[in-house]
mmCIF file of C-alpha atoms in Angstrom:
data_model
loop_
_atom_site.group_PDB
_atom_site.id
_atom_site.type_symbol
_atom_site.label_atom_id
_atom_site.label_comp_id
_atom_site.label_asym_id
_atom_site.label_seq_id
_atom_site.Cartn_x
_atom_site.Cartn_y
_atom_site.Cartn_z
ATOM 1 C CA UNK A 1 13.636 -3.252 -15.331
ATOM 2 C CA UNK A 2 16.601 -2.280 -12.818
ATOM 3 C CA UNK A 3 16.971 -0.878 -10.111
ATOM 4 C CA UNK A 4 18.720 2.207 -8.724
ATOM 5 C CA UNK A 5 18.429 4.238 -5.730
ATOM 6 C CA UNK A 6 18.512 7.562 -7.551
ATOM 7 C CA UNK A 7 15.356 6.265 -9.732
ATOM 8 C CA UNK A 8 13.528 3.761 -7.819
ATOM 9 C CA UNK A 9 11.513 3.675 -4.610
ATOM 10 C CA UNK A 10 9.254 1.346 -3.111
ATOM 11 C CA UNK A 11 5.646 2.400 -2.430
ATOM 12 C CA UNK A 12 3.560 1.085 0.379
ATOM 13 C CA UNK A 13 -0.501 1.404 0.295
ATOM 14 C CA UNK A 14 -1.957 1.336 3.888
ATOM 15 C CA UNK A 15 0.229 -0.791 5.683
ATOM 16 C CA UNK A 16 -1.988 0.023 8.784
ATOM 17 C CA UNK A 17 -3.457 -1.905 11.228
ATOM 18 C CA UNK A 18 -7.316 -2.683 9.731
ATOM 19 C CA UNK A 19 -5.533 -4.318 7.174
ATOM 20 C CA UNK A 20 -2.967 -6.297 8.938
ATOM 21 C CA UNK A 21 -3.538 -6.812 12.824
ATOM 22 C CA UNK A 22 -5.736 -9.904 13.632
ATOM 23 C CA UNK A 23 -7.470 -6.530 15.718
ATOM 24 C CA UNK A 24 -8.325 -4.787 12.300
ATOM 25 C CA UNK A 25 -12.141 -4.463 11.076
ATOM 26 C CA UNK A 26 -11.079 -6.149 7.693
ATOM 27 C CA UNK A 27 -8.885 -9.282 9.344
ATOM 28 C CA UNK A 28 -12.229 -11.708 8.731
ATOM 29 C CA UNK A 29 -12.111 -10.876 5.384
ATOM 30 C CA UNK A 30 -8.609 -10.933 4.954
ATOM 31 C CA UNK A 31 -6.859 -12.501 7.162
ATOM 32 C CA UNK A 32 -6.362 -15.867 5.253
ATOM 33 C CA UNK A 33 -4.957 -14.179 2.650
ATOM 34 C CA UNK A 34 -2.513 -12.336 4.979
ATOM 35 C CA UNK A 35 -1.219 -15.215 6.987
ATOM 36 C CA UNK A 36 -0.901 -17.300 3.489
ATOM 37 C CA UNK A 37 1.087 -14.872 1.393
ATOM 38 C CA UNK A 38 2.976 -14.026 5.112
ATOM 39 C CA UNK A 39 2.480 -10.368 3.561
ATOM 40 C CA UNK A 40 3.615 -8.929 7.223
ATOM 41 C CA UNK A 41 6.403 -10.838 6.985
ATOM 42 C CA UNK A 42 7.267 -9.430 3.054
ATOM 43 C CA UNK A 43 6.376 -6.037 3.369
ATOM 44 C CA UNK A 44 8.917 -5.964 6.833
ATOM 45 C CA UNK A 45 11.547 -7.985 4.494
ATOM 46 C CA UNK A 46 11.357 -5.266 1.518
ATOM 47 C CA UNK A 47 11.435 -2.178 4.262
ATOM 48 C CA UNK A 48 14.456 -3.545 5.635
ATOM 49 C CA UNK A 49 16.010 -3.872 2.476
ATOM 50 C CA UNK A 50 14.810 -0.432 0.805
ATOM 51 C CA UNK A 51 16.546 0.914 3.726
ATOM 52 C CA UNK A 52 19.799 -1.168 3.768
ATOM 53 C CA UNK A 53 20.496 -0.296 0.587
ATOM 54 C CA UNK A 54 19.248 3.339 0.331
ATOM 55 C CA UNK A 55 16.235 3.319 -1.260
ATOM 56 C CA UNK A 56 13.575 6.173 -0.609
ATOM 57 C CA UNK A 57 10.219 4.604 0.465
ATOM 58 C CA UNK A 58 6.621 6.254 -0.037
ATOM 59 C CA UNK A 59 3.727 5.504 2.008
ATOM 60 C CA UNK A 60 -0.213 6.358 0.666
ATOM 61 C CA UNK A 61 -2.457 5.837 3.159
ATOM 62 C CA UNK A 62 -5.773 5.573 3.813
ATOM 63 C CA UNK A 63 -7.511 7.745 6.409
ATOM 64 C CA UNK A 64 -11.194 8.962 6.408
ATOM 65 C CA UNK A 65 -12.335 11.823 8.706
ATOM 66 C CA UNK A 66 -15.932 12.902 9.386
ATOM 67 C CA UNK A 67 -16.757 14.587 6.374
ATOM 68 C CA UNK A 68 -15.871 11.943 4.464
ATOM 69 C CA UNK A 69 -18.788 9.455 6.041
ATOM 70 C CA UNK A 70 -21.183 12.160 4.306
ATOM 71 C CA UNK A 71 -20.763 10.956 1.087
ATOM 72 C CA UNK A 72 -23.636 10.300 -0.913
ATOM 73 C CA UNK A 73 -23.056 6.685 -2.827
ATOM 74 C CA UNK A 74 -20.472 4.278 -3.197
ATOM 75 C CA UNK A 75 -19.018 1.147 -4.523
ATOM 76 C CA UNK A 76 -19.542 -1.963 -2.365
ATOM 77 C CA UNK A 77 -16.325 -2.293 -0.620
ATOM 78 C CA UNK A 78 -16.156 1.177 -0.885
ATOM 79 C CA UNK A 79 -19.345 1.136 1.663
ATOM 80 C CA UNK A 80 -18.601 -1.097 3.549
ATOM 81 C CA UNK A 81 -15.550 0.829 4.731
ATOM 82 C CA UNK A 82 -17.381 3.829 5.864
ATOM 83 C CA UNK A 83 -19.956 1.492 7.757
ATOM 84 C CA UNK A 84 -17.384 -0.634 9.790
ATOM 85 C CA UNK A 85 -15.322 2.529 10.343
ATOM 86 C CA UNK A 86 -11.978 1.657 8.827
ATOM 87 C CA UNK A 87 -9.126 3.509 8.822
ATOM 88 C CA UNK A 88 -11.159 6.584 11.213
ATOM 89 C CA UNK A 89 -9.687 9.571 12.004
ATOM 90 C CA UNK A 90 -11.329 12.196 13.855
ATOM 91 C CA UNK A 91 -10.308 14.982 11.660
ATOM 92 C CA UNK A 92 -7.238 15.655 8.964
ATOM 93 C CA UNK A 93 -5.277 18.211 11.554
ATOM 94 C CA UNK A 94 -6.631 15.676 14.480
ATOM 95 C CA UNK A 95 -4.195 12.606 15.542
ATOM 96 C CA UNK A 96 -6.402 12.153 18.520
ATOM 97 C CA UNK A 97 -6.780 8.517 18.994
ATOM 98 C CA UNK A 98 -4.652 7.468 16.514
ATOM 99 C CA UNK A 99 -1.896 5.659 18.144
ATOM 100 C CA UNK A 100 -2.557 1.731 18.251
ATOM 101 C CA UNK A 101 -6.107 2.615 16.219
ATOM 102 C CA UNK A 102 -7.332 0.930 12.927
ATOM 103 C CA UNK A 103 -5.970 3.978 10.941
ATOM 104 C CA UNK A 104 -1.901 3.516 12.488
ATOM 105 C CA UNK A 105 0.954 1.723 11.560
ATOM 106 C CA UNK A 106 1.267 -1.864 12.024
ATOM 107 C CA UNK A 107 3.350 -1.617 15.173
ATOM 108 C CA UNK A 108 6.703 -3.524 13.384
ATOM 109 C CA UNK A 109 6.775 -1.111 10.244
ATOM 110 C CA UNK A 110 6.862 2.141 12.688
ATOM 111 C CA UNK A 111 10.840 1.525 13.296
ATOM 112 C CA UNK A 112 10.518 2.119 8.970
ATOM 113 C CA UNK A 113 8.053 4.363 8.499
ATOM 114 C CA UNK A 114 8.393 7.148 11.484
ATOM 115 C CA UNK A 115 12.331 7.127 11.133
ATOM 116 C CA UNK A 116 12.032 10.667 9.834
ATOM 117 C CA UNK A 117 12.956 9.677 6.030
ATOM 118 C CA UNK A 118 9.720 7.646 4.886
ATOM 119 C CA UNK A 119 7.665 10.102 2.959
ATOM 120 C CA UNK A 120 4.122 9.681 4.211
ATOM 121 C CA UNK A 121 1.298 11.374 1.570
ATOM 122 C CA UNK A 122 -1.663 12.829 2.071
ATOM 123 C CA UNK A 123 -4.345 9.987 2.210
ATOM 124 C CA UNK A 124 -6.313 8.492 -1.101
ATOM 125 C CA UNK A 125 -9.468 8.425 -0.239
ATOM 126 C CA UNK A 126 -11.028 5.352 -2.458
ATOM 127 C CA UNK A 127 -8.435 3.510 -4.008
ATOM 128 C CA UNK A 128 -6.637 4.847 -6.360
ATOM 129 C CA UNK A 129 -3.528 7.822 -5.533
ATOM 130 C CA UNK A 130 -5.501 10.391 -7.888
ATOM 131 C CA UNK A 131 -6.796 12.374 -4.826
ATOM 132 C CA UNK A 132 -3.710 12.427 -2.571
ATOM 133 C CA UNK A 133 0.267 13.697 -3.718
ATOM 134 C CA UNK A 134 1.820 10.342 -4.184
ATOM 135 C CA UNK A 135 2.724 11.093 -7.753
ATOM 136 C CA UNK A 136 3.867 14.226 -6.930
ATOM 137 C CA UNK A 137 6.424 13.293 -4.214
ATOM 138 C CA UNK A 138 7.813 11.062 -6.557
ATOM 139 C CA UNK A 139 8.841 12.581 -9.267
ATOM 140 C CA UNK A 140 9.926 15.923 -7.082
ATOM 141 C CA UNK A 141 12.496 13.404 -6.013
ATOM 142 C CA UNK A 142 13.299 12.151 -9.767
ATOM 143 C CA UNK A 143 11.395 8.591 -9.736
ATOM 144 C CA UNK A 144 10.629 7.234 -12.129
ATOM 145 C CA UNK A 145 10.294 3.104 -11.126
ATOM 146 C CA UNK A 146 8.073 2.161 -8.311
ATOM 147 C CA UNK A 147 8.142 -1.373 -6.807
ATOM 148 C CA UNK A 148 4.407 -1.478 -5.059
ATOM 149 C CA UNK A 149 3.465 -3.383 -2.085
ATOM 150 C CA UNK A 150 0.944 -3.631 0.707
ATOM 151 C CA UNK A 151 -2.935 -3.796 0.885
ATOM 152 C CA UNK A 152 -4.869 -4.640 -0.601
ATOM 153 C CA UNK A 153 -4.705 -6.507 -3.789
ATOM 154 C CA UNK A 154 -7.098 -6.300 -5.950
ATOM 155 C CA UNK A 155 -8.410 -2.524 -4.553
ATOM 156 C CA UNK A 156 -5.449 0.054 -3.503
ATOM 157 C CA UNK A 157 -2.519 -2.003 -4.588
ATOM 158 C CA UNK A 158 -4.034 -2.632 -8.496
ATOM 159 C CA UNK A 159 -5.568 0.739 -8.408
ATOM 160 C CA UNK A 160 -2.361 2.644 -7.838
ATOM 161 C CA UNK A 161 -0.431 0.290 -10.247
ATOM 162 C CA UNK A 162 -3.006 1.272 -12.769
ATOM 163 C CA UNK A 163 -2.508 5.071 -12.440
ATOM 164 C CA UNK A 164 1.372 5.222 -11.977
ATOM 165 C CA UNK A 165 1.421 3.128 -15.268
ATOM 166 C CA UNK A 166 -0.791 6.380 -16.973
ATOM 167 C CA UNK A 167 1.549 8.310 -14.871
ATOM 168 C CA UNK A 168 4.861 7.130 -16.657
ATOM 169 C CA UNK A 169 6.365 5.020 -14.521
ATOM 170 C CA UNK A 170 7.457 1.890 -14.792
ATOM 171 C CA UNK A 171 5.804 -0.646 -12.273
ATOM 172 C CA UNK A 172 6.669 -3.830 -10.741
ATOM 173 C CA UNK A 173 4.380 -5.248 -8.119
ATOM 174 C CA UNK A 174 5.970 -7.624 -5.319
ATOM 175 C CA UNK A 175 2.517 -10.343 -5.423
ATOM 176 C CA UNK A 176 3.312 -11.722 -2.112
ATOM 177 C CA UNK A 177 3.516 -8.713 -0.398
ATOM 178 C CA UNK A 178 0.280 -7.670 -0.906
ATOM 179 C CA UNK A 179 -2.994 -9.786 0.256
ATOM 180 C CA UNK A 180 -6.881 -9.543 -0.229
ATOM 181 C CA UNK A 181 -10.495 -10.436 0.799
ATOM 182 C CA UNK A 182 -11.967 -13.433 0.535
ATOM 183 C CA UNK A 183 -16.001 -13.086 0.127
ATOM 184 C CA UNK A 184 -18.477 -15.825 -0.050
ATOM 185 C CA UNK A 185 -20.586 -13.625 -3.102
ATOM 186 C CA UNK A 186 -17.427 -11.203 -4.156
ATOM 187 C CA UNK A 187 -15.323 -13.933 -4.763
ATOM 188 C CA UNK A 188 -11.577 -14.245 -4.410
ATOM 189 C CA UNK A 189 -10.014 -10.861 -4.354
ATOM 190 C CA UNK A 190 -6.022 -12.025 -4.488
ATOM 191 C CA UNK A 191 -6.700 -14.529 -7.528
ATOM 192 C CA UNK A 192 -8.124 -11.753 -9.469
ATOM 193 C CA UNK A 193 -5.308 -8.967 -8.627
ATOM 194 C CA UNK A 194 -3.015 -11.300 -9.230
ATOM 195 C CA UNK A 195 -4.345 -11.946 -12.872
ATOM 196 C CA UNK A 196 -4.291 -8.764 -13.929
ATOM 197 C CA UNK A 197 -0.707 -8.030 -12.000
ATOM 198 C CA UNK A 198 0.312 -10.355 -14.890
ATOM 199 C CA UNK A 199 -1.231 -8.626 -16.974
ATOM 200 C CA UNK A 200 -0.444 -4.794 -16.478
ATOM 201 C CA UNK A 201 2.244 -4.544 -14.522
ATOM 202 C CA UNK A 202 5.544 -4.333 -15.759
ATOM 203 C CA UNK A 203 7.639 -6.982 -13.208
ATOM 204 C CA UNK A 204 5.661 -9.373 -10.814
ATOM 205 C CA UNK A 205 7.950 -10.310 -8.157
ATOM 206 C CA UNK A 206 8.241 -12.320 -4.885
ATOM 207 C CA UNK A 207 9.675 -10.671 -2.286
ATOM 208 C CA UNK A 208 12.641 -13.048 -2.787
ATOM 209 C CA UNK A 209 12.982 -11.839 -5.904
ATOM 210 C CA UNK A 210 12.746 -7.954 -4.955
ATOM 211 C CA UNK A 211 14.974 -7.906 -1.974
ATOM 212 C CA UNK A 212 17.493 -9.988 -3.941
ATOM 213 C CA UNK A 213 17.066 -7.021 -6.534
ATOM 214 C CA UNK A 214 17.040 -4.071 -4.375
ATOM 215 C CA UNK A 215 20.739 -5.444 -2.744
ATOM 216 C CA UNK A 216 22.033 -6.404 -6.271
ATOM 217 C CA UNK A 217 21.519 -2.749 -7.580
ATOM 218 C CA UNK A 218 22.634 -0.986 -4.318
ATOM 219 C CA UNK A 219 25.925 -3.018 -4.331
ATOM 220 C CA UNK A 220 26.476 -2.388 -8.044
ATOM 221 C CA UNK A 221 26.188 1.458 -7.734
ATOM 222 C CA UNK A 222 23.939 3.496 -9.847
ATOM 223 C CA UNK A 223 22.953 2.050 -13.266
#
């Protein structure tokens, strides 16, 4: 798998803040995993990078508004999102709020993600990118490789790996970007996205590995 800035982006699920602030609803369940993998850290070291070297960068978030809390069933994480209010928004046309909230930008990725060139989609709304334009961004700008980062592991990150693989692209996953819950009864949510990373996708990196990549390719040219 190579890289090249005319092919390949890097893709970013909800690198907000109820993922990644110690202040975020989720950080007791996965904080651990956060501050082990030093995902912050990663997912700042591949922006900079992607950026350095010219490579587009795609951001699907998560938001829920309102309507959304009137859904009828759920999964169990799925749940428990809409009942600790993660990633709230008061409305889709409504950024009232939103600054410093669960549902914004961790404060060090805004100087990446609001520079005017990040291309932010429309939100997924469970895990997966099926429901929001992520796929459709990306190949209106001829992509065709993704390298996927951000949270979580085992639930948005695995869940749009799985559909951009049905999609056509090619997928490589950077596994210490990314992080995951760690539930007494649920078990180990990194350990088992990181099993079937191995599995499905079509690189697993370290972020070593992927920056090292990204400047390689950008200082080679197009291949």
């Amino acid at each position: 798998m190579l890289f090249a800035t005319s092919t390949t982006a890097l893709v970013l699920t909800d690198p907000q803040n109820d993922f990644l602030s110690p202040d975020g609803v989720t950080w007791e369940l996965v904080g651990e995993s956060v501050k082990k993998n030093k995902t912050v850290e990663h997912i700042e070291q591949l922006l900079v990078s992607a950026k350095t070297s010219g490579y587009q960068v795609f951001v699907s978030p998560h938001y829920y508004f309102p309507h959304d809390h009137l859904w009828e069933f759920g999964g169990t994480l799925e749940k428990m999102m809409h009942e600790i209010g993660m990633f709230d928004r008061p409305g889709p046309l409504d950024l009232d709020g939103f600054v410093g909230s669960g549902a914004d930008w961790l404060e060090r990725f805004k100087p990446f993600l609001d520079d005017g060139k990040t291309v932010v989609c429309s939100p997924h709304k469970v895990y997966g990118p099926e429901q929001n334009d992520l796929v459709l961004q990306l190949r209106k700008r001829g992509i065709s490789k993704v390298l996927l980062a951000g949270m979580s592991a085992n639930l948005c990150v695995e869940s749009h790996l799985r559909e951009l693989l049905e999609q056509g692209f090619d997928v490589a996953v950077v596994a210490d970007a990314t992080a995951a819950a760690q539930h007494p009864e649920l078990g180990d949510g990194y350990a088992a996205a990181l099993t079937n990373f191995n599995y499905i996708a079509g690189m697993v990196l370290s972020t070593e590995e992927a920056v090292s990549m990204l400047g390689s390719s950008a200082s080679l040219g197009e291949l």
